[in-house]
């Protein structure tokens, strides 16, 4: 498996729907607010692709790292090595566990010190450019006195329910079973899951709606020709994406 | 702890106000005058109870139940002013203190014994495992705007009445959902105690609690329990129904099973007792 050969390419698009309210902090104090929603320019609210990638990675890790069960593909046991082979790594990320190293060199065919991610998630831009952020207040209550703690008031900005963000994920040279692992990771958010910041304060429920999946596979010479010369990709039925067939327990 | 999938429980709760309920809108939103307004979403002006209000209420109940039972040490740190924490004649700041304890006792012991509350509700450097949705009206509930409750403050100097304050309020039920990841039995039991306390009339939320506002009753509307293969906590599933649609099968085996409980609320409380053990 290497990046110098083109094997396949998937482009999956959809929309992330905010079901109650969403907070992605910009990390800056803005005006009077302690934590504003991240944006470019005036109203260009967006969710960084890295936020979504991090969410997906933690979901996949939940299945493969330290889980009370083992996932298999044929006779091969999957482990953290599979996460690294999909999401990429640098030498400092490699676990010291021999099993992980062994698995990694088996997938990649060689010991690589670093490996680029096979998955790219674009920044998720807000669909409605006129959407406004809303401020929510938080306050700390002292468990001793039952009253509010002095100076403990804080506020943060959220995007309210009903807003949508455009989602686009590109996968390159991906194996079938790796695509299934990614779909396992997305399973929760397809029916609504917690995403973003300030989750335990009641916000952050989002649902991903997949809209299209386009792909090209180098084995199919005709579609490869169309892709190279015309830039056309074939449509894939979204239902087939959800079928997990190669992985077993 | 967050990497591992053991189980997940989702409990849909009905919050029924037993006395007028008022969750105040923030000061920036309040219109001028004597009317104290309800908290609403900005766009659709829909009244809601923020998840943080409910989480704070639950934390309070959990704290009361667990403080003696688990000999929580959290308060020891809170007594020391200016963010300095003292142990064995050394003074640490909070982060250093946490680091020191982690090194000394190992993560599990530290979390188990000292900060059981933080382990569930989150703290400065621990992510919360408990999430409560903002609560919205169950049906076509409404906030009483036309006939607000009034409270007449007395001027302490003259002894005379000043212009009455008008309070918007509601008595209609709300719905919220509690999600706990990798839940333990103690946590479910404490949640059950919170529901029982609310039935006994001990739980109040929102504004003007001391004036008789804010008594609420909690009831379980539905319960969904997701159990991963080989998970450690097994609820008594004889009272729960397997939800094939939501469960995930890989080949012949289940990656996770989803159980469901959907009956009327009071009956659920009794069944819950059996399920939790």
Tab-separated table of C-alpha atoms in Angstrom, chain B residues 26-185:
chain	number	residue	atom	x	y	z
B	26	UNK	CA	-30.237	36.582	31.284
B	27	UNK	CA	-30.083	40.243	32.273
B	28	UNK	CA	-29.106	41.387	28.761
B	29	UNK	CA	-32.338	39.985	27.348
B	30	UNK	CA	-34.746	41.172	30.067
B	31	UNK	CA	-36.970	43.998	28.926
B	32	UNK	CA	-37.135	47.078	31.074
B	33	UNK	CA	-39.919	47.183	33.626
B	34	UNK	CA	-41.094	44.962	36.434
B	35	UNK	CA	-41.689	41.791	34.421
B	36	UNK	CA	-39.136	39.025	34.978
B	37	UNK	CA	-39.023	36.972	31.785
B	38	UNK	CA	-38.555	33.297	30.955
B	39	UNK	CA	-35.419	31.991	29.258
B	40	UNK	CA	-36.012	31.408	25.521
B	41	UNK	CA	-34.029	30.488	22.433
B	42	UNK	CA	-33.025	33.557	20.452
B	43	UNK	CA	-34.357	32.531	17.055
B	44	UNK	CA	-37.704	30.887	17.684
B	45	UNK	CA	-38.325	32.338	21.163
B	46	UNK	CA	-39.005	28.835	22.445
B	47	UNK	CA	-38.793	28.510	26.247
B	48	UNK	CA	-36.284	25.956	27.522
B	49	UNK	CA	-34.483	24.838	30.675
B	50	UNK	CA	-30.718	24.907	30.043
B	51	UNK	CA	-28.940	21.574	30.461
B	52	UNK	CA	-26.500	23.282	32.835
B	53	UNK	CA	-29.341	24.106	35.251
B	54	UNK	CA	-30.408	20.464	35.315
B	55	UNK	CA	-26.844	19.225	35.569
B	56	UNK	CA	-26.205	21.520	38.525
B	57	UNK	CA	-29.346	20.208	40.205
B	58	UNK	CA	-28.278	16.588	39.684
B	59	UNK	CA	-24.737	17.308	40.856
B	60	UNK	CA	-26.156	18.743	44.051
B	61	UNK	CA	-28.197	15.576	44.685
B	62	UNK	CA	-25.281	13.272	43.848
B	63	UNK	CA	-23.008	15.258	46.100
B	64	UNK	CA	-25.414	14.957	49.024
B	65	UNK	CA	-25.780	11.205	48.534
B	66	UNK	CA	-22.124	10.406	47.928
B	67	UNK	CA	-20.379	12.765	50.304
B	68	UNK	CA	-20.446	10.463	53.312
B	69	UNK	CA	-20.933	7.225	51.451
B	70	UNK	CA	-17.727	7.477	49.469
B	71	UNK	CA	-15.887	9.780	51.865
B	72	UNK	CA	-15.340	12.374	49.192
B	73	UNK	CA	-12.274	14.470	49.726
B	74	UNK	CA	-13.044	17.117	47.180
B	75	UNK	CA	-14.140	19.660	49.763
B	76	UNK	CA	-10.823	19.601	51.550
B	77	UNK	CA	-9.301	21.391	48.587
B	78	UNK	CA	-12.098	23.888	48.335
B	79	UNK	CA	-11.554	25.197	51.863
B	80	UNK	CA	-8.106	26.474	50.995
B	81	UNK	CA	-8.308	29.976	49.558
B	82	UNK	CA	-6.724	31.492	46.453
B	83	UNK	CA	-6.415	28.286	44.522
B	84	UNK	CA	-3.630	26.883	46.647
B	85	UNK	CA	-3.865	23.309	47.834
B	86	UNK	CA	-2.013	21.951	50.749
B	87	UNK	CA	-1.004	18.395	51.496
B	88	UNK	CA	1.696	17.102	53.868
B	89	UNK	CA	2.900	20.682	54.509
B	90	UNK	CA	3.468	21.270	50.803
B	91	UNK	CA	1.532	23.905	48.895
B	92	UNK	CA	0.515	23.085	45.333
B	93	UNK	CA	-1.672	24.731	42.832
B	94	UNK	CA	-4.601	22.628	41.724
B	95	UNK	CA	-2.992	21.166	38.584
B	96	UNK	CA	0.232	20.253	40.373
B	97	UNK	CA	-1.761	18.672	43.149
B	98	UNK	CA	-3.710	16.506	40.720
B	99	UNK	CA	-0.494	15.454	39.001
B	100	UNK	CA	1.155	14.564	42.291
B	101	UNK	CA	-1.790	12.432	43.404
B	102	UNK	CA	-1.976	10.699	40.032
B	103	UNK	CA	1.684	9.761	40.284
B	104	UNK	CA	1.341	8.633	43.857
B	105	UNK	CA	-1.837	6.587	43.750
B	106	UNK	CA	-2.382	5.764	40.115
B	107	UNK	CA	-5.229	7.115	38.055
B	108	UNK	CA	-7.856	4.597	39.023
B	109	UNK	CA	-7.490	4.903	42.799
B	110	UNK	CA	-7.432	8.653	42.549
B	111	UNK	CA	-10.570	8.794	40.503
B	112	UNK	CA	-12.333	6.142	42.516
B	113	UNK	CA	-11.735	7.512	45.978
B	114	UNK	CA	-11.160	11.243	45.755
B	115	UNK	CA	-13.120	12.635	42.923
B	116	UNK	CA	-15.992	10.318	42.199
B	117	UNK	CA	-18.138	13.339	41.478
B	118	UNK	CA	-15.637	14.821	39.028
B	119	UNK	CA	-15.293	11.471	37.344
B	120	UNK	CA	-18.955	11.649	36.424
B	121	UNK	CA	-19.654	15.376	36.192
B	122	UNK	CA	-16.263	16.491	34.919
B	123	UNK	CA	-13.755	18.913	36.383
B	124	UNK	CA	-10.980	21.188	35.234
B	125	UNK	CA	-8.995	18.335	33.726
B	126	UNK	CA	-11.563	15.569	33.554
B	127	UNK	CA	-14.205	15.365	30.880
B	128	UNK	CA	-17.773	14.812	32.002
B	129	UNK	CA	-19.393	11.482	31.184
B	130	UNK	CA	-22.847	12.808	31.893
B	131	UNK	CA	-24.756	14.920	29.430
B	132	UNK	CA	-28.177	16.453	29.900
B	133	UNK	CA	-29.997	17.987	26.978
B	134	UNK	CA	-31.690	21.327	27.209
B	135	UNK	CA	-35.289	20.586	28.199
B	136	UNK	CA	-38.102	21.708	25.911
B	137	UNK	CA	-41.873	21.545	26.398
B	138	UNK	CA	-43.274	18.046	26.038
B	139	UNK	CA	-46.349	19.149	24.162
B	140	UNK	CA	-47.895	22.535	23.550
B	141	UNK	CA	-46.801	23.916	26.872
B	142	UNK	CA	-46.802	27.636	27.423
B	143	UNK	CA	-45.398	30.275	29.677
B	144	UNK	CA	-47.980	32.383	31.482
B	145	UNK	CA	-47.296	35.882	30.245
B	146	UNK	CA	-50.734	37.439	30.661
B	147	UNK	CA	-51.267	36.497	34.290
B	148	UNK	CA	-47.828	36.658	35.854
B	149	UNK	CA	-47.313	35.968	39.555
B	150	UNK	CA	-46.466	39.067	41.520
B	151	UNK	CA	-44.318	39.525	44.544
B	152	UNK	CA	-44.479	42.786	46.438
B	153	UNK	CA	-41.192	43.747	48.048
B	154	UNK	CA	-41.340	45.781	51.231
B	155	UNK	CA	-39.110	48.796	51.543
B	156	UNK	CA	-37.006	48.163	54.636
B	157	UNK	CA	-36.718	51.870	55.339
B	158	UNK	CA	-40.310	53.026	55.069
B	159	UNK	CA	-42.004	49.700	55.724
B	160	UNK	CA	-44.266	50.430	52.761
B	161	UNK	CA	-44.801	48.320	49.662
B	162	UNK	CA	-42.888	49.098	46.479
B	163	UNK	CA	-44.079	48.395	42.924
B	164	UNK	CA	-44.737	44.633	42.642
B	165	UNK	CA	-42.388	42.454	40.607
B	166	UNK	CA	-44.166	40.334	38.015
B	167	UNK	CA	-42.886	36.831	37.297
B	168	UNK	CA	-43.605	34.819	34.154
B	169	UNK	CA	-44.000	31.146	34.988
B	170	UNK	CA	-45.117	27.798	33.654
B	171	UNK	CA	-46.669	24.627	35.052
B	172	UNK	CA	-46.376	22.528	31.887
B	173	UNK	CA	-44.070	19.505	31.634
B	174	UNK	CA	-40.706	19.504	29.890
B	175	UNK	CA	-38.729	16.666	28.327
B	176	UNK	CA	-34.994	16.143	28.510
B	177	UNK	CA	-32.560	13.306	27.948
B	178	UNK	CA	-29.725	12.204	30.226
B	179	UNK	CA	-26.857	10.328	28.592
B	180	UNK	CA	-24.145	8.654	30.665
B	181	UNK	CA	-21.220	6.937	29.001
B	182	UNK	CA	-19.632	3.929	30.722
B	183	UNK	CA	-22.152	4.174	33.520
B	184	UNK	CA	-21.659	2.356	36.816
B	185	UNK	CA	-24.306	0.933	39.111
